[in-house]
């Protein structure tokens, strides 16, 4: 029993010391996060891409398709967003789409956009975590 209490006390104190009130510092200056080169927030490519996933946890395809629903309906930007998630592979005579992955086979942009919209809107809303 004493051993369990001793281990609990050590673990509790270690977690208390691990919590810091101040951000990590280098000398007198706080650490700074640097953005990678080549990313520009105002470009069309950045606007067409779905929202970025938090670090460490990649977003699911469903969440990325739902992020495309935030763009105006019936626009090229929304189609570009869908195409960034699932790249198009047009076929001359595609079969009827049974899932969102089958939408990439449509050659016509309007058909592909309508197909993606139908599946993206029918996906249940995922909880925000």
Tab-separated table of C-alpha atoms in Angstrom:
chain	number	residue	atom	x	y	z
A	1	UNK	CA	0.000	0.000	0.000
A	2	UNK	CA	2.842	2.375	0.820
A	3	UNK	CA	4.462	1.596	-2.530
A	4	UNK	CA	1.273	2.532	-4.412
A	5	UNK	CA	1.024	5.808	-2.502
A	6	UNK	CA	4.679	6.576	-3.190
A	7	UNK	CA	4.268	5.945	-6.945
A	8	UNK	CA	1.096	8.071	-7.043
A	9	UNK	CA	2.844	10.921	-5.227
A	10	UNK	CA	5.800	10.830	-7.642
A	11	UNK	CA	3.542	10.770	-10.723
A	12	UNK	CA	1.317	13.549	-9.401
A	13	UNK	CA	4.252	15.794	-8.596
A	14	UNK	CA	5.851	15.106	-11.991
A	15	UNK	CA	2.685	16.161	-13.813
A	16	UNK	CA	2.458	19.299	-11.662
A	17	UNK	CA	6.032	20.265	-12.578
A	18	UNK	CA	5.401	19.558	-16.271
A	19	UNK	CA	2.743	22.281	-16.472
A	20	UNK	CA	4.318	25.609	-17.277
A	21	UNK	CA	2.660	29.026	-17.034
A	22	UNK	CA	4.981	30.663	-19.566
A	23	UNK	CA	5.606	29.643	-23.187
A	24	UNK	CA	9.018	28.101	-23.906
A	25	UNK	CA	11.754	30.711	-24.251
A	26	UNK	CA	15.067	30.905	-26.080
A	27	UNK	CA	17.128	33.386	-24.143
A	28	UNK	CA	14.803	36.355	-23.582
A	29	UNK	CA	12.552	35.695	-26.619
A	30	UNK	CA	9.614	33.265	-26.944
A	31	UNK	CA	9.691	30.564	-29.603
A	32	UNK	CA	8.081	31.520	-32.922
A	33	UNK	CA	6.300	29.222	-35.369
A	34	UNK	CA	7.485	29.716	-38.935
A	35	UNK	CA	5.157	29.196	-41.902
A	36	UNK	CA	6.513	27.163	-44.815
A	37	UNK	CA	7.593	29.102	-47.899
A	38	UNK	CA	5.301	29.246	-50.883
A	39	UNK	CA	1.975	29.380	-49.049
A	40	UNK	CA	-0.041	32.495	-49.754
A	41	UNK	CA	-3.384	33.004	-48.077
A	42	UNK	CA	-4.814	35.185	-50.863
A	43	UNK	CA	-4.296	32.849	-53.822
A	44	UNK	CA	-7.074	30.975	-55.591
A	45	UNK	CA	-5.386	27.647	-54.866
A	46	UNK	CA	-5.516	28.317	-51.136
A	47	UNK	CA	-9.199	29.263	-51.372
A	48	UNK	CA	-10.077	26.151	-53.367
A	49	UNK	CA	-8.469	23.732	-50.932
A	50	UNK	CA	-10.516	22.450	-48.005
A	51	UNK	CA	-9.752	23.585	-44.499
A	52	UNK	CA	-6.479	22.263	-43.139
A	53	UNK	CA	-6.572	19.502	-40.572
A	54	UNK	CA	-5.151	20.049	-37.114
A	55	UNK	CA	-1.612	18.746	-36.739
A	56	UNK	CA	-1.351	15.138	-35.678
A	57	UNK	CA	-4.891	14.139	-36.682
A	58	UNK	CA	-5.654	13.995	-40.410
A	59	UNK	CA	-9.191	14.864	-41.504
A	60	UNK	CA	-11.378	12.172	-43.005
A	61	UNK	CA	-12.571	12.387	-46.587
A	62	UNK	CA	-16.096	12.996	-45.308
A	63	UNK	CA	-14.966	15.997	-43.257
A	64	UNK	CA	-13.043	17.417	-46.222
A	65	UNK	CA	-16.074	16.979	-48.515
A	66	UNK	CA	-18.285	18.717	-45.941
A	67	UNK	CA	-15.766	21.573	-45.758
A	68	UNK	CA	-16.347	22.109	-49.481
A	69	UNK	CA	-20.034	22.752	-48.752
A	70	UNK	CA	-19.005	26.077	-47.155
A	71	UNK	CA	-18.152	27.420	-50.647
A	72	UNK	CA	-20.880	28.857	-52.900
A	73	UNK	CA	-23.049	26.212	-54.549
A	74	UNK	CA	-22.690	25.655	-58.297
A	75	UNK	CA	-19.319	27.380	-58.564
A	76	UNK	CA	-16.028	26.274	-60.052
A	77	UNK	CA	-14.401	26.857	-56.643
A	78	UNK	CA	-16.580	24.187	-55.023
A	79	UNK	CA	-15.812	21.728	-57.826
A	80	UNK	CA	-12.089	22.487	-57.451
A	81	UNK	CA	-12.420	21.795	-53.728
A	82	UNK	CA	-14.064	18.422	-54.415
A	83	UNK	CA	-11.429	17.638	-57.056
A	84	UNK	CA	-8.672	18.406	-54.524
A	85	UNK	CA	-10.178	15.784	-52.193
A	86	UNK	CA	-10.901	13.184	-54.903
A	87	UNK	CA	-9.043	13.854	-58.189
A	88	UNK	CA	-11.165	13.359	-61.336
A	89	UNK	CA	-10.573	10.371	-63.614
A	90	UNK	CA	-13.124	10.872	-66.436
A	91	UNK	CA	-14.518	7.858	-68.252
A	92	UNK	CA	-16.412	8.005	-71.553
A	93	UNK	CA	-19.520	6.204	-70.195
A	94	UNK	CA	-19.465	6.055	-66.392
A	95	UNK	CA	-21.968	3.923	-64.509
A	96	UNK	CA	-24.363	5.446	-62.006
A	97	UNK	CA	-22.488	6.590	-58.913
A	98	UNK	CA	-23.002	4.366	-55.875
A	99	UNK	CA	-20.668	6.358	-53.625
A	100	UNK	CA	-18.831	9.668	-53.545
A	101	UNK	CA	-15.687	8.046	-54.998
A	102	UNK	CA	-17.617	7.182	-58.170
A	103	UNK	CA	-18.318	10.885	-58.845
A	104	UNK	CA	-14.766	11.341	-60.121
A	105	UNK	CA	-15.576	9.301	-63.239
A	106	UNK	CA	-18.066	11.859	-64.656
A	107	UNK	CA	-16.585	13.863	-67.523
A	108	UNK	CA	-18.996	16.814	-67.386
A	109	UNK	CA	-18.226	19.275	-64.588
A	110	UNK	CA	-21.916	19.954	-63.860
A	111	UNK	CA	-22.648	16.240	-63.455
A	112	UNK	CA	-19.595	15.765	-61.228
A	113	UNK	CA	-20.536	18.764	-59.072
A	114	UNK	CA	-24.142	17.582	-58.694
A	115	UNK	CA	-22.933	14.075	-57.796
A	116	UNK	CA	-20.500	15.341	-55.136
A	117	UNK	CA	-23.143	17.739	-53.730
A	118	UNK	CA	-25.636	14.901	-53.366
A	119	UNK	CA	-23.258	12.688	-51.437
A	120	UNK	CA	-21.626	15.472	-49.377
A	121	UNK	CA	-25.016	16.757	-48.201
A	122	UNK	CA	-26.191	13.264	-47.268
A	123	UNK	CA	-23.178	12.565	-45.019
A	124	UNK	CA	-24.195	12.965	-41.351
A	125	UNK	CA	-22.612	16.017	-39.741
A	126	UNK	CA	-19.515	15.026	-37.810
A	127	UNK	CA	-19.056	16.447	-34.291
A	128	UNK	CA	-16.459	19.199	-34.003
A	129	UNK	CA	-13.571	18.049	-31.827
